[in-house]
Amino acid sequence: MIRQLLLTLLLTLSTTAMAAETLTVYSGRNEKLVGPLLKKFTAKTGIEVKVRYGETPQLAATLLEEGDKTPADVFFAQDAGALGALSNAGRLQALPKETLDKVDARFRSPTGLWVGTSGRARVVAYNTKKVKAADLPKSILEFTDAKWKGRLGWAPTNASFQAFVTALRLLKGEEAASNWLKGIQANGVRVYKNNAAIIEALGRGEIDAGFVNHYYLYAAKKSNAALPVDNYFVAAGDPGALVNVAGVAILQGAKKAEAARKFAAFLLEPQAQEYFSQETYEYPLVAGVKTSASLPALSKVGSPDMDLSKLDDLRGTVKLLQDTGVL
Amino acid sequence: MTRRPPVGLWVSGAVVAALAVLPAVYLVVRAAEADASTWGLLLRDRTWGLLWRTLGLAAAVTVLAAAMSLPLAWLTTRSDLPGRRVWTVLLCVPLAVPTFVSGYVLLAAFGTGGVLEEVLTRWGLPVPPVYGFPGALLALTVSTYPYFFLALRAGLLSQDPAWLEGARSLGLSPARAFWKVTAPLLRPAFVSGALLVGLYVLSDFGAVALLQYDAFSRAIYVQYEGAYDRAYAALLGLALVAVTVVVLVFEVWLRGRAGYHRSSKGAARAVAPVVLGRWRVPALLFCGAVVMAGVVLPVGVLLYWGARGLAEEGGSLLEPAVGSVLASVLGAVMSVVGALPLAFLAVRYPSRLTLAMERASYAGYALPPIVLALSLVFLGVQVVPFFYGTLVMLVLAYVVRFLPQAVGTVRSSLLQLNPHLGEAAASLGQPPASVFRRVTMPLLRPGLLAGAALVFLTAMKELPATLLLAPIGFETLATRVWSATAEGRFAEAALPALVLMAVSTLGVGLLVSQEGDAPRG
């Protein structure tokens, strides 16, 4: 028994030693989504990649606990908030200017500590059997109307939802945000664990409309093409049309900083950007790469004009969510 | 008994207890960073509301699971129920179903537009409410009753049949003999089962989140998930530890100081099984209903998902299956090994200190697993960096988290063991190690196996610690299921989830076949 344990330990230690020439990535993005892309990176550059997959917030918490002793070189996160939390804690190092410049300024850190790699739009997903797109309001704020009573679903613990609430606070003010949260609750909104659960519930007809990210629909339709659910984009400039990003950052004290910079650059190359557009149904962020045919153009989505790095004020958002009794 | 325990026992017990309280130490370190406004958040009314809701759920699940498990344990150990071994294995399987799967199963079956809703309404039957308290109660009872079931089985198997025979020979009916003799002797097993179930409910996140029941662990998750507020999360975690301490103190009071072991040699043979007669069909129906809810329904829903795209699951499942079994077996063995000194100290050398050491093993158990995982990240990086990122760290996490499952069962078996047996062997000139190996261990077998089975099953489905602490690239079946469901790809989750359940069934089957039917004297 003990011998077996020691043997396993030795094996594990020796693989760690052998892997000295590899890049270590913490990925809050799902293996099914980005695994094939990481393989392409290895094929292209010859740099091996070791990946710890997990939930973005949990990996961010882990990186905060590990501090400067982290084995990770790169953090590939699912939302700007987590990247903001790490940059606030001084855990990130600056990316090269030529990498940053490939992406529009609103989709990257103003201090150059992280860069967006793909766009994720907030949408209202709805059950097509129960609601017509024409009956859906232009602004997310109008869902507080009593006619939506008992018909809505949200996932308030979800990072993307919280990013949206942060945007709402910044764009419309604390009071408006607070009123919206109270109004939606007054409509008896159902609480789901995450976006995927909302889409499932919409498919079952449990609710009529839910606040989600745009690409969950396409993942769900892959396993069930007949799902009676569609995405609705609210009017341009509305907080409900916020485009958040998945992004990449290099950790302070990364042992493979050079390889890490190559990795960040790779994610912004046309090959990778097309991958996001075609395989994960996200918005490419580098000019000249085509958006998936199933999606409206990013320019038409009309994300409200705001600095995404301000989405790191999660404390204020969580406090508001707690004060209004949402959390 | 005021004898001093051997030094080796002291030291090993102290080491295990120290490991077990590490998560609490980490929480204190983090909570020290909390400022006044954070304390204000903790002390508002909402926290108390959450606490009551969570405790209410824990109590309800515990009572329901106990009421279900006693007849099941009795039927599979003491009666002539057909296929007892098979029922035993099937009744344990729900422990290996990840709660996020059982939650989905419940929704898929009974939720609006669910598979069973249509059938039930067509027959004019009521559809059980899935959201809120009833759903959480149902899901958690189905996934935790095996804690009771296994503990009670181990208790029944190591009971001396002579006592029951004595009672029967004095003219007591089988039913009265059961309530007068068998049931009171099961008190330690009941108490250990209740602790495992109740405290597990405090820590559960998957089911309460999916079924929309607002519980304490959800509040803790929210802090990590959204706010990265480690200080507030730590305060909430400490509040949960405080609740655990209260529960444990209450349990000591409840347990009393009764002795449970026999004084004479005891009968070295099996109890003659009770003939069920016309009760056989209801008994089979009852077992069948429980297996239906805990095994058939999840498998059915998984097959239904799978049918929508089984072919999509790429890659072999062999590697994650091996990973699951390797880590879970190591976790199970090390947990039982760690539980032995604690149980021995508490049972054979009872004192305030040894009792406190045994209680300490529960410190991390009621905490949401993410808190425990992060505390071990902290420990690993700061104290044992050479182990960080290796399998050792993962096995350690399993031990710290699941130790109480082993301590509880080992302890209740040990309580039924007469210490004079070992002393007799020692007086015949056997060295202590040999006494332990040749006398004590064989007698403890049902308890050790039940403990190992519990840890093995729960470790198979463990997720947060596995994701954060396993060597990078180390996959388990649970991480495979997670990686598919996280993006809503249920079809791809079906196959690894089914393999997870199959491998777990196999593992418990092996353990049960080692158990033997007869208590040994």
mmCIF file of C-alpha atoms in Angstrom, chain A:
data_model
loop_
_atom_site.group_PDB
_atom_site.id
_atom_site.type_symbol
_atom_site.label_atom_id
_atom_site.label_comp_id
_atom_site.label_asym_id
_atom_site.label_seq_id
_atom_site.Cartn_x
_atom_site.Cartn_y
_atom_site.Cartn_z
ATOM 1 C CA MET A 1 0.000 0.000 0.000
ATOM 2 C CA ILE A 2 2.607 2.526 1.120
ATOM 3 C CA ARG A 3 4.959 1.392 -1.601
ATOM 4 C CA GLN A 4 2.235 1.973 -4.165
ATOM 5 C CA LEU A 5 1.617 5.431 -2.802
ATOM 6 C CA LEU A 6 5.321 6.291 -2.968
ATOM 7 C CA LEU A 7 5.511 4.948 -6.473
ATOM 8 C CA THR A 8 2.594 7.092 -7.590
ATOM 9 C CA LEU A 9 4.164 10.060 -5.871
ATOM 10 C CA LEU A 10 7.479 9.495 -7.628
ATOM 11 C CA LEU A 11 5.746 9.138 -10.973
ATOM 12 C CA THR A 12 3.813 12.349 -10.439
ATOM 13 C CA LEU A 13 6.945 14.186 -9.343
ATOM 14 C CA SER A 14 8.952 12.927 -12.287
ATOM 15 C CA THR A 15 6.302 14.009 -14.785
ATOM 16 C CA THR A 16 6.389 17.440 -13.179
ATOM 17 C CA ALA A 17 10.147 17.522 -13.639
ATOM 18 C CA MET A 18 9.972 16.301 -17.228
ATOM 19 C CA ALA A 19 7.387 18.925 -18.038
ATOM 20 C CA ALA A 20 9.925 21.691 -17.403
ATOM 21 C CA GLU A 21 9.618 22.795 -21.035
ATOM 22 C CA THR A 22 5.899 23.308 -20.969
ATOM 23 C CA LEU A 23 3.520 26.187 -20.435
ATOM 24 C CA THR A 24 1.058 25.921 -17.546
ATOM 25 C CA VAL A 25 -2.393 27.350 -18.192
ATOM 26 C CA TYR A 26 -5.280 27.746 -15.739
ATOM 27 C CA SER A 27 -8.366 27.667 -17.904
ATOM 28 C CA GLY A 28 -11.725 28.856 -16.666
ATOM 29 C CA ARG A 29 -12.905 28.038 -20.139
ATOM 30 C CA ASN A 30 -14.308 24.591 -20.718
ATOM 31 C CA GLU A 31 -12.116 21.804 -22.093
ATOM 32 C CA LYS A 32 -14.746 20.845 -24.659
ATOM 33 C CA LEU A 33 -14.634 24.402 -25.980
ATOM 34 C CA VAL A 34 -10.961 25.316 -25.985
ATOM 35 C CA GLY A 35 -9.138 21.965 -25.727
ATOM 36 C CA PRO A 36 -8.836 21.546 -29.517
ATOM 37 C CA LEU A 37 -7.579 25.117 -29.845
ATOM 38 C CA LEU A 38 -4.806 24.537 -27.304
ATOM 39 C CA LYS A 39 -3.726 21.496 -29.314
ATOM 40 C CA LYS A 40 -3.413 23.733 -32.358
ATOM 41 C CA PHE A 41 -1.147 26.037 -30.356
ATOM 42 C CA THR A 42 1.159 23.129 -29.524
ATOM 43 C CA ALA A 43 1.148 21.955 -33.125
ATOM 44 C CA LYS A 44 2.071 25.427 -34.314
ATOM 45 C CA THR A 45 4.703 26.428 -31.767
ATOM 46 C CA GLY A 46 5.974 23.126 -30.364
ATOM 47 C CA ILE A 47 5.260 24.407 -26.865
ATOM 48 C CA GLU A 48 3.534 21.777 -24.735
ATOM 49 C CA VAL A 49 0.572 23.021 -22.703
ATOM 50 C CA LYS A 50 -0.484 21.711 -19.312
ATOM 51 C CA VAL A 51 -3.977 22.857 -18.420
ATOM 52 C CA ARG A 52 -5.858 22.982 -15.139
ATOM 53 C CA TYR A 53 -9.518 23.283 -16.085
ATOM 54 C CA GLY A 54 -12.000 24.678 -13.571
ATOM 55 C CA GLU A 55 -14.653 27.298 -12.955
ATOM 56 C CA THR A 56 -13.319 30.787 -13.689
ATOM 57 C CA PRO A 57 -14.098 32.258 -10.237
ATOM 58 C CA GLN A 58 -12.727 29.234 -8.408
ATOM 59 C CA LEU A 59 -9.513 29.332 -10.408
ATOM 60 C CA ALA A 60 -9.239 33.061 -9.710
ATOM 61 C CA ALA A 61 -9.661 32.331 -5.991
ATOM 62 C CA THR A 62 -7.025 29.600 -6.291
ATOM 63 C CA LEU A 63 -4.597 31.980 -8.014
ATOM 64 C CA LEU A 64 -5.166 34.492 -5.218
ATOM 65 C CA GLU A 65 -4.384 31.798 -2.613
ATOM 66 C CA GLU A 66 -1.310 30.585 -4.484
ATOM 67 C CA GLY A 67 0.071 34.110 -4.787
ATOM 68 C CA ASP A 68 3.589 34.322 -6.209
ATOM 69 C CA LYS A 69 4.075 30.576 -5.678
ATOM 70 C CA THR A 70 1.598 29.668 -8.394
ATOM 71 C CA PRO A 71 2.683 27.076 -10.938
ATOM 72 C CA ALA A 72 0.530 28.853 -13.533
ATOM 73 C CA ASP A 73 1.950 31.036 -16.303
ATOM 74 C CA VAL A 74 -1.307 31.993 -17.969
ATOM 75 C CA PHE A 75 -4.893 32.561 -16.865
ATOM 76 C CA PHE A 76 -7.478 32.021 -19.595
ATOM 77 C CA ALA A 77 -10.667 33.377 -18.038
ATOM 78 C CA GLN A 78 -14.299 33.340 -18.993
ATOM 79 C CA ASP A 79 -15.051 36.910 -17.959
ATOM 80 C CA ALA A 80 -13.463 40.303 -17.449
ATOM 81 C CA GLY A 81 -14.465 40.444 -13.778
ATOM 82 C CA ALA A 82 -12.145 37.615 -12.740
ATOM 83 C CA LEU A 83 -9.288 39.188 -14.683
ATOM 84 C CA GLY A 84 -10.072 42.487 -12.980
ATOM 85 C CA ALA A 85 -9.939 40.862 -9.545
ATOM 86 C CA LEU A 86 -6.474 39.452 -10.284
ATOM 87 C CA SER A 87 -5.149 42.708 -11.697
ATOM 88 C CA ASN A 88 -6.412 44.541 -8.605
ATOM 89 C CA ALA A 89 -4.504 42.062 -6.445
ATOM 90 C CA GLY A 90 -1.332 42.801 -8.435
ATOM 91 C CA ARG A 91 -1.110 39.260 -9.744
ATOM 92 C CA LEU A 92 -0.822 40.065 -13.480
ATOM 93 C CA GLN A 93 1.996 41.355 -15.664
ATOM 94 C CA ALA A 94 1.694 43.618 -18.690
ATOM 95 C CA LEU A 95 1.095 42.150 -22.157
ATOM 96 C CA PRO A 96 3.118 43.324 -25.178
ATOM 97 C CA LYS A 97 1.660 46.382 -26.900
ATOM 98 C CA GLU A 98 1.370 44.677 -30.312
ATOM 99 C CA THR A 99 -0.848 41.986 -28.783
ATOM 100 C CA LEU A 100 -3.036 44.485 -26.968
ATOM 101 C CA ASP A 101 -3.416 46.686 -30.031
ATOM 102 C CA LYS A 102 -5.056 43.930 -32.063
ATOM 103 C CA VAL A 103 -8.209 44.340 -30.004
ATOM 104 C CA ASP A 104 -10.481 47.363 -29.758
ATOM 105 C CA ALA A 105 -9.701 49.367 -26.600
ATOM 106 C CA ARG A 106 -13.096 48.654 -25.047
ATOM 107 C CA PHE A 107 -12.366 44.924 -24.969
ATOM 108 C CA ARG A 108 -9.069 45.050 -23.041
ATOM 109 C CA SER A 109 -7.537 46.245 -19.788
ATOM 110 C CA PRO A 110 -6.679 49.971 -19.909
ATOM 111 C CA THR A 111 -3.497 49.189 -17.965
ATOM 112 C CA GLY A 112 -2.531 46.475 -20.448
ATOM 113 C CA LEU A 113 -2.789 43.619 -17.919
ATOM 114 C CA TRP A 114 -5.253 41.475 -19.858
ATOM 115 C CA VAL A 115 -6.767 41.284 -23.316
ATOM 116 C CA GLY A 116 -10.141 40.038 -24.502
ATOM 117 C CA THR A 117 -10.000 37.022 -26.829
ATOM 118 C CA SER A 118 -13.678 36.644 -27.749
ATOM 119 C CA GLY A 119 -16.938 38.487 -27.136
ATOM 120 C CA ARG A 120 -19.948 37.211 -25.233
ATOM 121 C CA ALA A 121 -23.173 39.173 -25.581
ATOM 122 C CA ARG A 122 -25.964 39.361 -23.013
ATOM 123 C CA VAL A 123 -29.294 38.437 -24.563
ATOM 124 C CA VAL A 124 -32.848 37.625 -23.599
ATOM 125 C CA ALA A 125 -33.501 34.000 -24.518
ATOM 126 C CA TYR A 126 -37.192 33.187 -24.985
ATOM 127 C CA ASN A 127 -39.507 30.259 -25.631
ATOM 128 C CA THR A 128 -40.658 30.660 -29.237
ATOM 129 C CA LYS A 129 -43.918 28.790 -28.605
ATOM 130 C CA LYS A 130 -45.011 31.176 -25.887
ATOM 131 C CA VAL A 131 -43.575 34.541 -26.918
ATOM 132 C CA LYS A 132 -43.190 36.416 -30.220
ATOM 133 C CA ALA A 133 -39.991 38.387 -30.716
ATOM 134 C CA ALA A 134 -42.112 41.419 -31.608
ATOM 135 C CA ASP A 135 -43.668 41.353 -28.130
ATOM 136 C CA LEU A 136 -40.306 41.571 -26.383
ATOM 137 C CA PRO A 137 -39.361 45.043 -25.044
ATOM 138 C CA LYS A 138 -36.609 47.203 -26.538
ATOM 139 C CA SER A 139 -34.899 47.654 -23.176
ATOM 140 C CA ILE A 140 -34.109 45.164 -20.457
ATOM 141 C CA LEU A 141 -35.490 47.702 -17.975
ATOM 142 C CA GLU A 142 -39.034 47.054 -19.210
ATOM 143 C CA PHE A 143 -39.071 43.482 -17.955
ATOM 144 C CA THR A 144 -40.188 44.900 -14.591
ATOM 145 C CA ASP A 145 -43.624 45.368 -16.199
ATOM 146 C CA ALA A 146 -46.285 43.296 -14.430
ATOM 147 C CA LYS A 147 -47.154 41.452 -17.640
ATOM 148 C CA TRP A 148 -43.942 39.443 -17.136
ATOM 149 C CA LYS A 149 -45.075 38.147 -13.769
ATOM 150 C CA GLY A 150 -44.207 34.489 -13.300
ATOM 151 C CA ARG A 151 -42.556 34.240 -16.707
ATOM 152 C CA LEU A 152 -38.890 35.139 -16.103
ATOM 153 C CA GLY A 153 -35.716 33.329 -15.092
ATOM 154 C CA TRP A 154 -32.235 34.489 -14.077
ATOM 155 C CA ALA A 155 -29.007 33.126 -12.588
ATOM 156 C CA PRO A 156 -27.905 35.762 -10.055
ATOM 157 C CA THR A 157 -24.838 33.826 -8.891
ATOM 158 C CA ASN A 158 -23.504 33.723 -12.432
ATOM 159 C CA ALA A 159 -20.479 35.927 -13.128
ATOM 160 C CA SER A 160 -21.851 37.147 -16.485
ATOM 161 C CA PHE A 161 -25.110 38.168 -14.857
ATOM 162 C CA GLN A 162 -23.234 40.067 -12.163
ATOM 163 C CA ALA A 163 -21.114 41.779 -14.796
ATOM 164 C CA PHE A 164 -24.328 42.913 -16.440
ATOM 165 C CA VAL A 165 -25.636 44.296 -13.124
ATOM 166 C CA THR A 166 -22.348 46.161 -12.672
ATOM 167 C CA ALA A 167 -22.851 47.671 -16.125
ATOM 168 C CA LEU A 168 -26.411 48.580 -15.205
ATOM 169 C CA ARG A 169 -25.187 50.389 -12.067
ATOM 170 C CA LEU A 170 -22.504 52.244 -13.992
ATOM 171 C CA LEU A 171 -24.788 53.239 -16.861
ATOM 172 C CA LYS A 172 -28.079 54.000 -15.120
ATOM 173 C CA GLY A 173 -27.067 54.610 -11.515
ATOM 174 C CA GLU A 174 -27.447 52.693 -8.258
ATOM 175 C CA GLU A 175 -31.084 53.574 -7.774
ATOM 176 C CA ALA A 176 -32.183 52.442 -11.219
ATOM 177 C CA ALA A 177 -30.238 49.203 -10.804
ATOM 178 C CA SER A 178 -31.787 48.634 -7.405
ATOM 179 C CA ASN A 179 -35.289 49.300 -8.780
ATOM 180 C CA TRP A 180 -34.723 46.920 -11.663
ATOM 181 C CA LEU A 181 -33.577 44.119 -9.356
ATOM 182 C CA LYS A 182 -36.568 44.690 -7.059
ATOM 183 C CA GLY A 183 -38.964 44.878 -10.015
ATOM 184 C CA ILE A 184 -37.764 41.615 -11.522
ATOM 185 C CA GLN A 185 -38.060 39.951 -8.120
ATOM 186 C CA ALA A 186 -41.553 41.359 -7.732
ATOM 187 C CA ASN A 187 -42.358 39.549 -10.977
ATOM 188 C CA GLY A 188 -41.589 36.283 -9.220
ATOM 189 C CA VAL A 189 -38.442 35.537 -11.216
ATOM 190 C CA ARG A 190 -37.200 31.962 -10.975
ATOM 191 C CA VAL A 191 -33.628 31.472 -9.812
ATOM 192 C CA TYR A 192 -31.360 29.131 -11.775
ATOM 193 C CA LYS A 193 -27.851 27.911 -11.117
ATOM 194 C CA ASN A 194 -26.429 28.981 -14.459
ATOM 195 C CA ASN A 195 -27.192 29.944 -18.041
ATOM 196 C CA ALA A 196 -27.398 26.365 -19.261
ATOM 197 C CA ALA A 197 -30.093 25.626 -16.666
ATOM 198 C CA ILE A 198 -32.079 28.653 -17.875
ATOM 199 C CA ILE A 199 -31.979 27.423 -21.479
ATOM 200 C CA GLU A 200 -33.105 23.961 -20.333
ATOM 201 C CA ALA A 201 -35.967 25.514 -18.355
ATOM 202 C CA LEU A 202 -36.984 27.613 -21.370
ATOM 203 C CA GLY A 203 -36.989 24.471 -23.485
ATOM 204 C CA ARG A 204 -39.265 22.740 -20.953
ATOM 205 C CA GLY A 205 -41.587 25.750 -21.014
ATOM 206 C CA GLU A 206 -41.054 26.404 -17.327
ATOM 207 C CA ILE A 207 -40.422 30.098 -18.052
ATOM 208 C CA ASP A 208 -41.005 32.322 -21.078
ATOM 209 C CA ALA A 209 -37.857 34.444 -21.042
ATOM 210 C CA GLY A 210 -34.472 34.442 -19.300
ATOM 211 C CA PHE A 211 -31.367 36.611 -19.083
ATOM 212 C CA VAL A 212 -28.386 34.696 -20.475
ATOM 213 C CA ASN A 213 -25.274 34.890 -22.672
ATOM 214 C CA HIS A 214 -25.886 34.442 -26.376
ATOM 215 C CA TYR A 215 -23.932 31.214 -27.094
ATOM 216 C CA TYR A 216 -25.631 28.826 -24.621
ATOM 217 C CA LEU A 217 -28.477 28.512 -27.069
ATOM 218 C CA TYR A 218 -26.212 27.074 -29.762
ATOM 219 C CA ALA A 219 -24.640 24.539 -27.384
ATOM 220 C CA ALA A 220 -28.118 23.401 -26.306
ATOM 221 C CA LYS A 221 -29.333 23.204 -29.902
ATOM 222 C CA LYS A 222 -26.405 20.937 -30.712
ATOM 223 C CA SER A 223 -27.918 18.204 -28.531
ATOM 224 C CA ASN A 224 -31.529 19.115 -29.308
ATOM 225 C CA ALA A 225 -32.085 20.955 -32.575
ATOM 226 C CA ALA A 226 -35.849 21.182 -32.008
ATOM 227 C CA LEU A 227 -35.482 23.205 -28.796
ATOM 228 C CA PRO A 228 -38.160 25.948 -29.007
ATOM 229 C CA VAL A 229 -35.798 28.670 -27.783
ATOM 230 C CA ASP A 230 -34.282 31.688 -29.502
ATOM 231 C CA ASN A 231 -32.086 34.671 -28.640
ATOM 232 C CA TYR A 232 -33.383 38.235 -28.578
ATOM 233 C CA PHE A 233 -30.996 41.193 -28.650
ATOM 234 C CA VAL A 234 -32.308 44.297 -26.884
ATOM 235 C CA ALA A 235 -31.743 47.711 -28.499
ATOM 236 C CA ALA A 236 -28.202 49.001 -29.041
ATOM 237 C CA GLY A 237 -26.771 50.933 -26.118
ATOM 238 C CA ASP A 238 -29.043 49.256 -23.571
ATOM 239 C CA PRO A 239 -27.248 47.730 -20.550
ATOM 240 C CA GLY A 240 -28.991 44.481 -21.532
ATOM 241 C CA ALA A 241 -26.844 44.393 -24.682
ATOM 242 C CA LEU A 242 -23.550 44.348 -22.802
ATOM 243 C CA VAL A 243 -20.758 42.492 -24.560
ATOM 244 C CA ASN A 244 -18.382 40.976 -22.006
ATOM 245 C CA VAL A 245 -15.211 39.132 -22.975
ATOM 246 C CA ALA A 246 -13.322 35.949 -22.297
ATOM 247 C CA GLY A 247 -9.721 36.978 -21.961
ATOM 248 C CA VAL A 248 -6.155 36.010 -21.292
ATOM 249 C CA ALA A 249 -3.530 37.295 -18.862
ATOM 250 C CA ILE A 250 0.053 36.438 -17.901
ATOM 251 C CA LEU A 251 0.669 35.906 -14.214
ATOM 252 C CA GLN A 252 3.152 37.864 -12.194
ATOM 253 C CA GLY A 253 6.199 35.656 -11.710
ATOM 254 C CA ALA A 254 5.348 33.307 -14.611
ATOM 255 C CA LYS A 255 8.310 31.011 -15.213
ATOM 256 C CA LYS A 256 7.554 30.751 -18.922
ATOM 257 C CA ALA A 257 6.754 34.382 -19.627
ATOM 258 C CA GLU A 258 7.995 34.225 -23.232
ATOM 259 C CA ALA A 259 5.879 31.169 -24.066
ATOM 260 C CA ALA A 260 2.982 32.832 -22.280
ATOM 261 C CA ARG A 261 3.277 35.898 -24.528
ATOM 262 C CA LYS A 262 3.283 33.608 -27.576
ATOM 263 C CA PHE A 263 0.143 31.968 -26.243
ATOM 264 C CA ALA A 264 -1.657 35.291 -25.797
ATOM 265 C CA ALA A 265 -0.619 36.350 -29.292
ATOM 266 C CA PHE A 266 -1.794 33.024 -30.729
ATOM 267 C CA LEU A 267 -5.313 33.497 -29.328
ATOM 268 C CA LEU A 268 -5.616 36.680 -31.374
ATOM 269 C CA GLU A 269 -4.391 35.160 -34.641
ATOM 270 C CA PRO A 270 -7.018 34.674 -37.395
ATOM 271 C CA GLN A 271 -6.954 30.887 -36.934
ATOM 272 C CA ALA A 272 -7.921 31.136 -33.260
ATOM 273 C CA GLN A 273 -10.403 33.951 -33.805
ATOM 274 C CA GLU A 274 -12.169 31.941 -36.506
ATOM 275 C CA TYR A 275 -12.224 29.006 -34.125
ATOM 276 C CA PHE A 276 -14.107 31.070 -31.529
ATOM 277 C CA SER A 277 -16.499 32.309 -34.167
ATOM 278 C CA GLN A 278 -17.219 28.919 -35.754
ATOM 279 C CA GLU A 279 -16.831 26.453 -32.871
ATOM 280 C CA THR A 280 -17.951 28.316 -29.774
ATOM 281 C CA TYR A 281 -20.326 30.808 -31.448
ATOM 282 C CA GLU A 282 -18.613 33.748 -29.770
ATOM 283 C CA TYR A 283 -17.714 37.082 -31.315
ATOM 284 C CA PRO A 284 -14.203 37.363 -32.740
ATOM 285 C CA LEU A 285 -12.548 40.545 -31.460
ATOM 286 C CA VAL A 286 -9.871 41.025 -34.109
ATOM 287 C CA ALA A 287 -10.865 43.050 -37.170
ATOM 288 C CA GLY A 288 -11.345 41.127 -40.400
ATOM 289 C CA VAL A 289 -12.469 37.809 -38.890
ATOM 290 C CA LYS A 290 -15.967 36.767 -39.900
ATOM 291 C CA THR A 291 -18.704 36.323 -37.307
ATOM 292 C CA SER A 292 -20.706 33.086 -37.330
ATOM 293 C CA ALA A 293 -23.602 33.186 -39.801
ATOM 294 C CA SER A 294 -26.118 32.420 -37.047
ATOM 295 C CA LEU A 295 -25.278 35.653 -35.217
ATOM 296 C CA PRO A 296 -26.083 39.317 -35.847
ATOM 297 C CA ALA A 297 -22.935 41.394 -36.420
ATOM 298 C CA LEU A 298 -21.146 42.641 -33.331
ATOM 299 C CA SER A 299 -21.460 46.203 -34.601
ATOM 300 C CA LYS A 300 -25.245 45.757 -34.606
ATOM 301 C CA VAL A 301 -25.383 44.333 -31.087
ATOM 302 C CA GLY A 302 -24.487 47.759 -29.812
ATOM 303 C CA SER A 303 -22.862 47.033 -26.504
ATOM 304 C CA PRO A 304 -23.232 50.120 -24.319
ATOM 305 C CA ASP A 305 -20.214 52.390 -24.444
ATOM 306 C CA MET A 306 -18.247 51.600 -21.309
ATOM 307 C CA ASP A 307 -14.854 50.544 -19.994
ATOM 308 C CA LEU A 308 -15.039 46.780 -19.348
ATOM 309 C CA SER A 309 -12.285 46.978 -16.775
ATOM 310 C CA LYS A 310 -14.760 48.839 -14.565
ATOM 311 C CA LEU A 311 -16.669 45.570 -14.350
ATOM 312 C CA ASP A 312 -14.257 44.586 -11.599
ATOM 313 C CA ASP A 313 -16.347 46.527 -9.080
ATOM 314 C CA LEU A 314 -18.002 43.287 -8.095
ATOM 315 C CA ARG A 315 -18.013 44.112 -4.416
ATOM 316 C CA GLY A 316 -20.455 46.942 -5.024
ATOM 317 C CA THR A 317 -22.615 44.721 -7.214
ATOM 318 C CA VAL A 318 -22.692 41.853 -4.768
ATOM 319 C CA LYS A 319 -23.545 44.324 -2.002
ATOM 320 C CA LEU A 320 -26.437 45.662 -4.080
ATOM 321 C CA LEU A 321 -27.582 42.117 -4.844
ATOM 322 C CA GLN A 322 -27.472 41.341 -1.133
ATOM 323 C CA ASP A 323 -29.190 44.566 -0.106
ATOM 324 C CA THR A 324 -32.030 43.935 -2.547
ATOM 325 C CA GLY A 325 -32.321 40.363 -1.287
ATOM 326 C CA VAL A 326 -31.371 38.794 -4.612
ATOM 327 C CA LEU A 327 -28.446 36.951 -3.004
#
